[in-house]
């Protein structure tokens, strides 16, 4: 995810673009840049880091230009650097382009453009579009050249293009990435999100996939790539600036919970080889043969990522037939872990900057183990330190409580299980089964999200309790841990996550009518055993909220409240059983009037030991 802003009108563009980027910064913040039509030419400025770094570069400079495009980047292809920052330019430095999305066929396009003499200066997929436009920008107008270029590109894009030859227009187009046109009085703003527009106008045109807009100083025209003109309705936004940044969600946490279907889709996209019941993980290509020889995997992670790793251990041992251990990053290097060249250490980290996890990676490398990563933040330290890895592509996670990164990590761990399993004993049929079920998870999560209102009511009903026991068995044990962590960090409510079978060895002593339990009792291989645990709690007067499989009528008779989730393959159940627990924690926190995006004492990325 990146943020795009463009301005053309009667006012100076620079401050409007910088303000727009600030409001879009949640979409990505590893580098930023803009291109401004100025003095008959185009000025381009880029900075690595946040938008404020770009602002520092602007400094006292008094840009007068009244048309420009800008971008704040969340790196996907190529590390965060000035070269990879947008805008990108063609060979003649005439065309300036900002892009959000992924051009899937960029490698082929780049190769053929190189053969035609184009010189590239970045590692990005985006730059190919600038050069493609250049190919057609002879006799054609800018919009015609953009149209022809986009017909060659596959994947997703939201783009804005400025040309030195035609500085009084901006051409923008979208497919799969959002673009909204703000229609002011004698001025127009194009942006990825209304957050960048709302200060200037509340009148907007929402572009649809396949649409292109040519914005001039006096008006705009929308058409499709087949040149058919489209009359668009002008809508009014009734959101506050604050809300617009969160796309109408009250908090980033809620937005990110609702983004999970998309995050999972992005984690899987392009990686499944359906016919072979196998997966392709490009980031592991270089170590593919070494992975065949690995006989042990040690997963290292912290917090929520640790819980994902614990699910991964269960998946890998059951289906890939490889010994898998899980370690807290903070513990790993302070004991004497036994590692050798047949061990791979897999760091799981959303931010890629967690100091404890990073230290574990370094320890692993020192001891000759292969270091792998599952990381969301492209170009982060862990991504760079590991020998090979897999990116989540979940987009920026802004809420301090990790939600969409968790389910994305589980998706990747499922893919890795198939990958390593197929290198070993896993059959094609089993591989296909896992992948088919994985493709359905997105839909299952959407079904659960529709129950948000009922989950909110349950949270209200239990809001007077200050202690909870979260219980789950086998694949749902890590989810009990994760559910408890979520409510602790978001609602400051004490909770313990526990393996259901362990409860009778001690913590059952806590149970009474004032100590409710959240029991994950999905229909799986341990269902009967879990039900025994439910009965043990009831026999002691404990209240129970159950997370159960749709259609399980019996459970209703045993517990106080039920949240139903769809049935899936047992190893994938955590990807959906966690969602009601995220929502419960969210509503508990909100009902207590807390800022769930910024819980006290916490930071999004823990870069200290
Ligand atoms: O960026 P990482 O995934 O490495 O972060 C690990 C933990 O700090 C993180 O998951 C933390 O526990 C979250 N606040 C949980 O919601």
Coordinates of C-alpha atoms and ligand atoms in Angstrom, one line a residue:
X1 CA 0.0 0.0 0.0
X2 CA 1.2 3.5 -0.9
X3 CA -0.4 6.9 -0.9
X4 CA -0.8 9.0 -4.0
X5 CA -1.8 12.7 -4.2
X6 CA -2.0 15.1 -7.2
X7 CA -3.0 18.7 -7.4
X8 CA -3.8 21.1 -10.3
X9 CA -5.5 24.4 -9.7
X10 CA -4.9 28.1 -8.9
X11 CA -3.0 27.6 -5.6
X12 CA 0.6 26.6 -5.0
X13 CA 0.7 22.8 -5.2
X14 CA 3.6 22.0 -2.9
X15 CA 2.0 22.6 0.5
X16 CA -1.2 20.9 -0.6
X17 CA 0.8 17.8 -1.8
X18 CA 2.8 17.7 1.4
X19 CA -0.4 18.0 3.5
X20 CA -1.9 15.2 1.4
X21 CA 1.0 12.9 2.0
X22 CA 0.9 13.5 5.7
X23 CA -2.7 12.3 5.7
X24 CA -1.9 9.3 3.6
X25 CA 1.2 8.4 5.6
X26 CA -0.6 5.6 7.3
X27 CA -0.5 3.8 3.9
X28 CA 3.3 3.7 3.9
X29 CA 6.1 5.7 5.2
X30 CA 9.4 4.5 4.0
X31 CA 10.1 7.2 1.5
X32 CA 8.2 10.1 -0.1
X33 CA 8.5 12.3 -3.1
X34 CA 6.8 14.8 -5.5
X35 CA 7.1 16.2 -9.0
X36 CA 6.0 19.8 -9.6
X37 CA 5.4 21.6 -12.9
X38 CA 7.6 24.7 -12.3
X39 CA 9.0 27.4 -14.5
X40 CA 8.4 25.5 -17.7
X41 CA 10.1 22.4 -16.4
X42 CA 9.4 19.8 -13.7
X43 CA 11.1 19.8 -10.3
X44 CA 11.4 16.4 -8.6
X45 CA 12.2 15.9 -4.9
X46 CA 12.5 12.6 -3.0
X47 CA 13.4 11.6 0.5
X48 CA 13.9 8.3 2.3
X49 CA 11.8 8.0 5.5
X50 CA 8.7 9.8 6.5
X51 CA 7.0 12.8 4.9
X52 CA 8.7 15.1 7.3
X53 CA 12.0 14.2 5.7
X54 CA 10.6 15.4 2.4
X55 CA 9.4 18.6 4.1
X56 CA 12.9 19.2 5.4
X57 CA 14.2 19.0 1.9
X58 CA 11.6 21.6 0.8
X59 CA 12.8 23.8 3.6
X60 CA 12.7 27.4 2.7
X61 CA 12.3 26.8 -1.0
X62 CA 9.4 28.7 -2.4
X63 CA 7.9 26.5 -5.1
X64 CA 5.4 28.4 -7.2
X65 CA 4.1 25.6 -9.3
X66 CA 0.4 24.9 -9.3
X67 CA 0.3 21.4 -10.7
X68 CA 2.1 18.3 -9.2
X69 CA 2.0 14.7 -8.1
X70 CA 3.2 13.1 -4.9
X71 CA 3.7 9.7 -3.3
X72 CA 4.4 8.1 0.1
X73 CA 5.7 4.6 -0.3
X74 CA 5.2 1.2 1.4
X75 CA 7.9 -0.8 -0.3
X76 CA 7.0 -3.9 -2.1
X77 CA 9.6 -4.3 -4.9
X78 CA 12.9 -2.9 -3.9
X79 CA 14.2 -1.5 -0.6
X80 CA 13.3 1.9 0.7
X81 CA 15.8 4.2 -1.0
X82 CA 15.8 7.4 -3.0
X83 CA 16.1 5.5 -6.2
X84 CA 13.1 3.4 -5.4
X85 CA 11.1 6.3 -4.1
X86 CA 8.4 7.8 -6.5
X87 CA 7.9 9.7 -8.7
X88 CA 9.6 7.5 -11.3
X89 CA 10.7 9.0 -14.6
X90 CA 11.3 7.8 -18.2
X91 CA 14.6 7.9 -20.0
X92 CA 14.1 11.4 -21.3
X93 CA 13.0 12.7 -17.9
X94 CA 9.8 14.0 -19.4
X95 CA 7.2 11.7 -17.8
X96 CA 6.7 11.6 -14.1
X97 CA 4.7 8.8 -12.5
X98 CA 3.5 7.8 -9.0
X99 CA 2.0 4.3 -8.6
X100 CA 0.3 2.3 -5.9
X101 CA -0.2 -1.4 -6.5
X102 CA 1.8 -4.2 -8.0
X103 CA 2.6 -4.7 -11.7
X104 CA 2.7 -8.5 -11.9
X105 CA 4.3 -8.7 -15.3
X106 CA 6.9 -6.1 -14.6
X107 CA 9.9 -8.5 -15.1
X108 CA 8.8 -9.4 -18.6
X109 CA 8.0 -5.8 -19.4
X110 CA 11.3 -4.6 -18.0
X111 CA 13.3 -7.1 -20.0
X112 CA 11.7 -6.2 -23.3
X113 CA 12.0 -2.5 -22.6
X114 CA 15.6 -2.9 -21.8
X115 CA 16.1 -4.7 -25.1
X116 CA 14.6 -1.6 -26.7
X117 CA 17.2 0.6 -25.0
X118 CA 15.4 1.8 -21.9
X119 CA 17.6 2.5 -18.9
X120 CA 16.1 1.8 -15.5
X121 CA 17.2 3.5 -12.3
X122 CA 15.1 1.7 -9.7
X123 CA 14.3 -1.9 -8.6
X124 CA 10.6 -1.1 -8.6
X125 CA 7.8 -2.6 -10.6
X126 CA 6.4 0.9 -11.0
X127 CA 9.1 2.3 -13.1
X128 CA 8.2 0.1 -16.1
X129 CA 5.0 2.1 -16.5
X130 CA 6.9 5.3 -17.0
X131 CA 9.0 3.7 -19.7
X132 CA 6.0 2.1 -21.3
X133 CA 4.3 5.4 -21.5
X134 CA 7.5 6.8 -23.1
X135 CA 7.3 4.1 -25.8
X136 CA 3.9 5.5 -26.9
X137 CA 4.5 9.2 -26.2
X138 CA 5.5 10.2 -29.7
X139 CA 2.7 11.7 -31.7
X140 CA 0.1 10.6 -29.1
X141 CA -1.2 12.8 -26.3
X142 CA -0.2 11.9 -22.7
X143 CA -3.6 10.2 -22.0
X144 CA -3.3 8.1 -25.2
X145 CA 0.2 7.0 -24.3
X146 CA -0.9 6.2 -20.7
X147 CA -3.9 4.2 -22.0
X148 CA -1.7 2.1 -24.3
X149 CA 0.8 1.5 -21.6
X150 CA -1.8 0.4 -19.1
X151 CA -3.2 -2.1 -21.6
X152 CA 0.2 -3.9 -21.5
X153 CA 0.3 -4.0 -17.7
X154 CA -1.2 -6.8 -15.6
X155 CA -1.7 -6.5 -11.9
X156 CA -3.0 -3.6 -9.8
X157 CA -2.4 0.1 -10.1
X158 CA -3.5 3.5 -9.0
X159 CA -1.4 6.0 -11.0
X160 CA -1.0 9.7 -11.5
X161 CA 1.2 11.0 -14.4
X162 CA 2.6 14.5 -15.1
X163 CA 4.4 15.4 -18.2
X164 CA 6.9 18.2 -18.9
X165 CA 5.5 18.4 -22.4
X166 CA 1.9 19.0 -21.3
X167 CA 2.3 20.5 -17.8
X168 CA -1.3 21.7 -17.6
X169 CA -2.8 18.2 -17.1
X170 CA -2.6 15.2 -14.8
X171 CA -3.6 11.8 -16.1
X172 CA -4.7 9.3 -13.5
X173 CA -6.1 5.8 -13.7
X174 CA -7.0 2.9 -11.4
X175 CA -7.3 -0.9 -11.3
X176 CA -7.4 -2.5 -8.0
X177 CA -5.9 0.4 -6.1
X178 CA -8.1 3.3 -4.9
X179 CA -8.2 6.7 -6.6
X180 CA -10.6 9.5 -5.8
X181 CA -10.9 12.9 -7.5
X182 CA -11.7 15.9 -5.3
X183 CA -13.6 18.6 -7.3
X184 CA -13.0 22.0 -5.8
X185 CA -13.6 25.5 -7.1
X186 CA -11.1 25.9 -10.0
X187 CA -8.9 23.2 -8.5
X188 CA -8.7 19.4 -8.4
X189 CA -7.0 16.9 -6.2
X190 CA -6.5 13.3 -7.0
X191 CA -5.7 11.0 -4.1
X192 CA -5.7 7.4 -2.8
X193 CA -8.0 8.4 0.0
X194 CA -10.4 11.2 0.9
X195 CA -8.1 12.0 3.8
X196 CA -5.9 14.0 1.4
X197 CA -8.9 15.8 -0.2
X198 CA -11.3 16.7 2.6
X199 CA -9.5 19.8 3.7
X200 CA -10.0 21.4 0.3
X201 CA -13.4 20.1 -0.9
X202 CA -16.1 17.7 0.1
X203 CA -17.1 17.0 -3.5
X204 CA -15.6 13.9 -4.9
X205 CA -15.7 11.5 -7.8
X206 CA -14.9 7.9 -7.0
X207 CA -13.0 6.3 -9.9
X208 CA -13.8 2.7 -10.6
X209 CA -11.4 0.0 -11.8
X210 CA -10.6 0.4 -15.5
X211 CA -11.3 4.1 -15.4
X212 CA -8.9 7.0 -16.3
X213 CA -9.3 10.7 -15.7
X214 CA -7.6 13.5 -17.5
X215 CA -7.6 16.6 -15.2
X216 CA -6.9 20.0 -16.7
X217 CA -7.1 23.5 -15.2
X218 CA -10.7 23.9 -16.3
X219 CA -12.2 20.5 -15.8
X220 CA -11.8 16.8 -16.0
X221 CA -12.9 14.0 -18.2
X222 CA -13.3 10.3 -17.2
X223 CA -13.2 7.5 -19.7
X224 CA -12.3 3.8 -19.8
X225 CA -9.2 2.3 -21.4
X226 CA -11.4 1.7 -24.5
X227 CA -11.8 5.5 -24.8
X228 CA -15.5 5.5 -23.9
X229 CA -16.4 8.7 -22.1
X230 CA -18.0 8.1 -18.7
X231 CA -20.3 10.5 -16.9
X232 CA -19.5 10.3 -13.2
X233 CA -21.6 11.4 -10.3
X234 CA -20.1 13.9 -7.9
X235 CA -20.6 12.7 -4.4
X236 CA -20.4 14.6 -1.1
X237 CA -18.2 13.4 1.7
X238 CA -19.7 13.7 5.2
X239 CA -16.7 12.4 7.0
X240 CA -14.4 14.3 9.3
X241 CA -10.7 14.5 8.4
X242 CA -9.9 12.1 11.2
X243 CA -12.5 9.5 10.1
X244 CA -11.5 9.7 6.5
X245 CA -8.0 8.6 7.4
X246 CA -9.5 5.5 8.8
X247 CA -11.8 5.1 5.9
X248 CA -14.8 5.4 8.1
X249 CA -13.7 3.1 10.8
X250 CA -13.5 4.5 14.3
X251 CA -10.0 3.0 14.8
X252 CA -7.3 1.6 12.7
X253 CA -7.6 -1.6 14.7
X254 CA -11.1 -2.1 13.5
X255 CA -10.2 -1.2 10.0
X256 CA -7.3 -3.7 10.1
X257 CA -9.6 -6.4 11.5
X258 CA -11.9 -5.8 8.5
X259 CA -8.9 -5.8 6.1
X260 CA -8.0 -9.4 6.9
X261 CA -9.8 -11.0 3.9
X262 CA -7.8 -8.7 1.7
X263 CA -4.5 -9.2 3.6
X264 CA -4.9 -13.0 3.3
X265 CA -5.6 -12.7 -0.4
X266 CA -2.5 -10.6 -0.8
X267 CA -0.4 -13.2 1.1
X268 CA -1.6 -16.0 -1.2
X269 CA -1.8 -14.2 -4.5
X270 CA 0.6 -15.5 -7.2
X271 CA 2.0 -18.2 -4.9
X272 CA -0.3 -21.1 -5.4
X273 CA 0.4 -23.8 -8.0
X274 CA -3.0 -25.3 -8.0
X275 CA -2.4 -28.1 -10.5
X276 CA 0.6 -29.4 -8.6
X277 CA -0.8 -29.0 -5.1
X278 CA 2.3 -26.9 -4.4
X279 CA 3.3 -23.3 -3.9
X280 CA 5.9 -21.0 -5.3
X281 CA 7.7 -18.8 -2.8
X282 CA 10.0 -16.6 -4.9
X283 CA 11.8 -15.3 -1.8
X284 CA 13.0 -18.9 -1.0
X285 CA 14.3 -19.7 -4.6
X286 CA 17.9 -19.2 -3.6
X287 CA 17.8 -21.6 -0.7
X288 CA 15.3 -24.1 -2.2
X289 CA 17.8 -27.0 -2.4
X290 CA 19.3 -26.3 1.0
X291 CA 15.7 -26.4 2.5
X292 CA 15.4 -30.0 1.2
X293 CA 18.3 -30.9 3.6
X294 CA 17.0 -29.1 6.6
X295 CA 15.8 -31.4 9.4
X296 CA 14.7 -28.9 11.9
X297 CA 13.0 -25.5 11.9
X298 CA 13.2 -23.2 14.9
X299 CA 10.7 -20.4 14.7
X300 CA 11.6 -17.2 16.7
X301 CA 9.1 -14.4 17.3
X302 CA 7.6 -12.2 19.9
X303 CA 4.0 -11.4 21.0
X304 CA 1.4 -12.0 18.5
X305 CA 3.9 -13.2 15.9
X306 CA 5.0 -15.8 18.5
X307 CA 1.5 -17.1 18.6
X308 CA 1.5 -17.3 14.8
X309 CA 4.7 -19.3 15.0
X310 CA 3.2 -21.7 17.5
X311 CA 0.4 -22.5 15.1
X312 CA 3.1 -22.8 12.4
X313 CA 4.9 -25.4 14.6
X314 CA 1.7 -27.5 14.7
X315 CA 1.2 -27.2 11.0
X316 CA 4.7 -28.0 10.0
X317 CA 5.0 -31.1 12.3
X318 CA 1.7 -32.5 11.3
X319 CA 1.7 -31.9 7.6
X320 CA 5.3 -31.1 6.5
X321 CA 6.8 -33.9 8.6
X322 CA 9.6 -31.6 9.8
X323 CA 10.6 -31.1 13.4
X324 CA 9.6 -27.6 14.4
X325 CA 10.3 -25.7 17.6
X326 CA 9.2 -22.3 18.7
X327 CA 11.1 -19.8 20.8
X328 CA 10.6 -16.3 22.1
X329 CA 13.2 -14.1 20.5
X330 CA 13.8 -12.6 24.0
X331 CA 14.8 -16.0 25.4
X332 CA 16.6 -17.5 22.5
X333 CA 20.0 -16.0 22.6
X334 CA 20.3 -16.0 26.4
X335 CA 20.3 -19.7 26.6
X336 CA 22.5 -22.0 24.6
X337 CA 20.4 -23.1 21.6
X338 CA 21.7 -26.1 19.8
X339 CA 21.8 -25.2 16.1
X340 CA 23.7 -26.5 13.1
X341 CA 23.7 -26.2 9.3
X342 CA 20.7 -28.5 9.0
X343 CA 18.6 -26.2 11.1
X344 CA 16.7 -23.3 9.7
X345 CA 15.7 -20.4 12.0
X346 CA 12.6 -18.7 10.9
X347 CA 11.9 -15.2 12.2
X348 CA 8.3 -14.1 12.1
X349 CA 7.8 -10.3 12.5
X350 CA 5.3 -7.8 11.2
X351 CA 7.7 -4.8 11.6
X352 CA 10.9 -6.6 10.8
X353 CA 12.5 -4.4 13.4
X354 CA 11.7 -6.2 16.7
X355 CA 15.1 -6.2 18.6
X356 CA 14.6 -9.5 20.3
X357 CA 13.7 -11.3 17.1
X358 CA 16.5 -9.7 15.3
X359 CA 19.0 -10.7 18.0
X360 CA 17.8 -14.3 17.6
X361 CA 18.4 -14.1 13.8
X362 CA 22.0 -12.9 14.4
X363 CA 22.5 -15.7 16.9
X364 CA 21.3 -18.2 14.4
X365 CA 23.6 -17.0 11.7
X366 CA 26.6 -17.0 14.0
X367 CA 25.9 -20.6 14.7
X368 CA 25.7 -21.6 11.0
X369 CA 22.0 -22.0 10.8
X370 CA 20.0 -20.9 7.8
X371 CA 18.1 -17.7 8.7
X372 CA 14.7 -17.2 7.1
X373 CA 12.0 -14.6 7.7
X374 CA 8.3 -14.0 7.4
X375 CA 8.2 -10.2 7.4
X376 CA 5.6 -7.6 6.5
X377 CA 7.7 -4.5 6.3
X378 CA 9.7 -4.6 3.1
X379 CA 13.3 -3.6 3.4
X380 CA 13.2 -3.8 7.2
X381 CA 16.3 -5.0 9.2
X382 CA 15.1 -8.6 9.7
X383 CA 14.2 -8.8 6.0
X384 CA 17.7 -7.7 5.2
X385 CA 19.5 -9.8 7.8
X386 CA 17.9 -13.1 6.9
X387 CA 19.3 -15.3 4.1
X388 CA 15.9 -15.6 2.4
X389 CA 12.3 -15.0 3.3
X390 CA 8.7 -14.4 2.4
X391 CA 6.9 -11.0 2.5
X392 CA 3.4 -10.8 3.9
X393 CA 2.2 -7.9 1.6
X394 CA -0.4 -7.2 4.3
X395 CA 0.0 -3.4 3.9
X396 CA 0.8 -1.1 6.8
X397 CA -0.5 -2.1 10.2
X398 CA -1.0 1.0 12.2
X399 CA -3.0 -0.1 15.2
X400 CA -0.5 -1.2 17.9
X401 CA -2.4 -4.4 18.4
X402 CA -1.5 -6.8 15.6
X403 CA -4.5 -8.2 13.8
X404 CA -4.2 -8.5 10.1
X405 CA -0.5 -9.3 10.3
X406 CA -1.3 -12.3 12.4
X407 CA -3.8 -13.9 10.0
X408 CA -1.4 -13.0 7.2
X409 CA 1.4 -14.8 9.0
X410 CA -0.8 -17.8 9.4
X411 CA -1.5 -17.8 5.7
X412 CA 2.2 -17.7 4.9
X413 CA 3.0 -20.5 7.4
X414 CA 0.3 -22.6 5.7
X415 CA 2.0 -22.0 2.4
X416 CA 5.4 -22.8 3.9
X417 CA 3.9 -26.0 5.3
X418 CA 2.9 -27.1 1.8
X419 CA 6.2 -25.9 0.3
X420 CA 8.3 -27.9 2.8
X421 CA 5.8 -30.8 2.9
X422 CA 5.9 -31.2 -0.9
X423 CA 9.7 -31.3 -0.7
X424 CA 9.2 -34.3 1.6
X425 CA 6.4 -36.7 2.0
X426 CA 3.3 -34.6 1.4
X427 CA 1.1 -35.9 -1.4
X428 CA -0.2 -33.7 -4.2
X429 CA -3.7 -34.4 -3.0
X430 CA -3.0 -33.2 0.5
X431 CA -1.3 -30.1 -0.9
X432 CA -4.3 -29.4 -3.0
X433 CA -6.7 -29.8 -0.1
X434 CA -4.8 -27.4 2.1
X435 CA -4.6 -24.8 -0.7
X436 CA -8.2 -25.1 -1.6
X437 CA -9.3 -24.7 2.0
X438 CA -6.9 -21.8 2.3
X439 CA -8.5 -20.0 -0.6
X440 CA -11.8 -20.2 1.2
X441 CA -10.6 -18.5 4.5
X442 CA -11.1 -15.0 3.1
X443 CA -14.8 -15.8 2.6
X444 CA -15.1 -17.4 6.1
X445 CA -13.6 -14.3 7.7
X446 CA -16.1 -12.1 5.9
X447 CA -18.9 -14.3 7.4
X448 CA -17.6 -13.7 10.9
X449 CA -17.2 -10.0 10.3
X450 CA -20.9 -9.8 9.6
X451 CA -21.5 -10.8 13.2
X452 CA -19.6 -7.8 14.6
X453 CA -22.7 -6.3 16.1
X454 CA -23.6 -9.5 18.0
X455 CA -20.0 -9.7 19.3
X456 CA -20.2 -6.1 20.4
X457 CA -23.3 -7.0 22.5
X458 CA -21.5 -9.9 24.1
X459 CA -18.6 -7.6 25.0
X460 CA -21.1 -5.3 26.7
X461 CA -22.7 -8.1 28.6
X462 CA -19.3 -9.2 30.1
X463 CA -17.9 -5.7 30.5
X464 CA -18.1 -5.8 34.3
X465 CA -15.6 -8.7 34.6
X466 CA -12.0 -8.0 35.1
X467 CA -10.6 -11.6 34.7
X468 CA -11.0 -14.1 31.9
X469 CA -9.6 -17.5 31.1
X470 CA -9.1 -18.2 27.4
X471 CA -9.0 -21.9 26.6
X472 CA -8.2 -23.8 23.5
X473 CA -6.7 -27.1 22.5
X474 CA -4.3 -28.2 19.8
X475 CA -4.4 -25.6 16.9
X476 CA -6.7 -23.4 19.1
X477 CA -4.3 -23.3 22.0
X478 CA -2.2 -20.5 20.4
X479 CA -5.5 -18.7 19.7
X480 CA -6.3 -18.8 23.4
X481 CA -3.0 -17.2 24.0
X482 CA -3.6 -14.6 21.3
X483 CA -7.2 -13.8 22.5
X484 CA -5.9 -13.3 26.0
X485 CA -3.0 -11.0 24.8
X486 CA -5.5 -8.9 22.7
X487 CA -7.8 -8.2 25.6
X488 CA -4.9 -7.5 28.0
X489 CA -3.2 -4.9 25.7
X490 CA -6.4 -3.3 24.3
X491 CA -8.8 -3.3 27.3
X492 CA -6.3 -3.6 30.2
X493 CA -8.3 -6.6 31.4
X494 CA -6.5 -9.5 33.0
X495 CA -6.7 -12.7 31.0
X496 CA -4.9 -16.0 30.9
X497 CA -4.5 -18.1 27.8
X498 CA -4.3 -21.8 28.6
X499 CA -4.3 -25.2 27.0
X500 CA -7.7 -26.5 27.7
X501 CA -6.4 -29.9 28.9
X502 CA -4.0 -28.2 31.4
X503 CA -6.8 -26.3 33.1
X504 CA -7.6 -29.2 35.5
X505 CA -4.0 -29.2 36.6
X506 CA -4.3 -25.9 38.4
X507 CA -6.1 -22.9 36.9
X508 CA -9.5 -24.5 37.4
X509 CA -9.2 -23.3 41.0
X510 CA -9.9 -19.8 39.7
X511 CA -13.3 -20.6 38.2
X512 CA -16.4 -19.3 39.9
X513 CA -19.3 -17.2 38.8
X514 CA -17.0 -14.1 38.7
X515 CA -14.3 -15.6 36.5
X516 CA -15.7 -16.3 33.0
X517 CA -14.0 -18.4 30.4
X518 CA -13.7 -18.0 26.6
X519 CA -13.6 -21.5 25.2
X520 CA -12.7 -22.3 21.7
X521 CA -14.6 -25.5 21.0
X522 CA -14.5 -26.0 17.2
X523 CA -15.6 -29.3 15.6
X524 CA -12.2 -30.9 15.1
X525 CA -10.1 -33.9 16.3
X526 CA -10.1 -32.7 19.9
X527 CA -13.8 -31.6 20.1
X528 CA -14.9 -34.3 22.5
X529 CA -12.0 -33.7 24.9
X530 CA -12.7 -30.0 24.8
X531 CA -16.4 -30.5 25.6
X532 CA -15.3 -32.3 28.8
X533 CA -13.4 -29.2 29.8
X534 CA -16.5 -27.1 29.1
X535 CA -18.5 -29.3 31.5
X536 CA -15.9 -29.1 34.2
X537 CA -16.2 -25.3 34.1
X538 CA -20.0 -25.4 34.2
X539 CA -19.9 -27.8 37.1
X540 CA -18.1 -25.1 39.1
X541 CA -20.5 -22.3 38.2
X542 CA -18.3 -20.6 35.6
X543 CA -19.7 -18.6 32.8
X544 CA -18.6 -19.5 29.2
X545 CA -18.5 -17.7 25.9
X546 CA -17.9 -20.4 23.3
X547 CA -16.3 -20.0 19.8
X548 CA -17.9 -22.9 18.1
X549 CA -18.4 -24.4 14.6
X550 CA -21.6 -23.3 12.7
X551 CA -24.3 -26.0 13.0
X552 CA -23.1 -27.2 16.5
X553 CA -26.5 -27.0 18.3
X554 CA -25.3 -29.0 21.3
X555 CA -22.8 -26.4 22.5
X556 CA -25.6 -23.9 22.9
X557 CA -27.1 -26.0 25.7
X558 CA -23.8 -26.1 27.6
X559 CA -22.6 -22.5 27.5
X560 CA -23.9 -19.0 28.1
X561 CA -23.1 -17.4 24.8
X562 CA -21.9 -18.7 21.5
X563 CA -20.1 -17.1 18.5
X564 CA -20.3 -19.4 15.5
X565 CA -17.5 -19.6 12.9
X566 CA -17.5 -21.6 9.7
X567 CA -16.0 -25.0 9.4
X568 CA -12.6 -25.4 7.7
X569 CA -9.6 -27.7 7.7
X570 CA -8.4 -28.1 11.3
X571 CA -4.9 -26.7 10.7
X572 CA -6.5 -23.5 9.3
X573 CA -9.1 -23.0 12.0
X574 CA -6.9 -20.5 13.9
X575 CA -7.1 -18.1 11.0
X576 CA -10.8 -17.8 11.6
X577 CA -11.2 -18.6 15.3
X578 CA -9.0 -15.6 16.2
X579 CA -11.3 -13.1 14.5
X580 CA -14.1 -13.0 17.1
X581 CA -11.5 -12.7 19.8
X582 CA -10.0 -9.7 18.1
X583 CA -13.4 -8.1 17.9
X584 CA -14.2 -9.0 21.5
X585 CA -11.0 -7.3 22.7
X586 CA -11.7 -4.3 20.4
X587 CA -15.2 -3.8 21.8
X588 CA -14.1 -4.3 25.4
X589 CA -11.5 -1.5 24.9
X590 CA -13.8 0.9 23.1
X591 CA -16.6 0.4 25.6
X592 CA -14.1 1.4 28.3
X593 CA -13.4 4.6 26.4
X594 CA -9.8 3.6 25.6
X595 CA -7.7 4.6 22.6
X596 CA -7.4 1.1 21.2
X597 CA -5.0 2.2 18.5
X598 CA -2.4 3.4 21.0
X599 CA -2.6 1.3 24.2
X600 CA -0.7 2.7 27.1
X601 CA 2.9 1.6 27.5
X602 CA 3.1 -0.1 24.1
X603 CA 4.8 0.7 20.8
X604 CA 4.0 -0.7 17.4
X605 CA 7.6 -1.9 16.9
X606 CA 9.7 -2.8 19.9
X607 CA 13.2 -2.0 18.8
X608 CA 14.8 -2.2 22.2
X609 CA 15.6 -5.3 24.3
Ligands
LIG1 O1 6.7 -6.4 14.6 P1 6.6 -7.8 15.3 O2 5.7 -8.7 14.6 O3 8.0 -8.4 15.4 O4 6.1 -7.5 16.7 C1 6.0 -8.5 17.7 C2 5.3 -8.0 18.9 O5 5.9 -6.9 19.5 C3 3.8 -7.7 18.5 O6 3.2 -8.7 18.0 C4 3.1 -7.2 19.8 O7 2.9 -8.3 20.7 C5 1.7 -6.7 19.4 N1 1.4 -5.5 20.2 C6 0.6 -7.6 19.7 O8 -0.7 -7.1 19.4

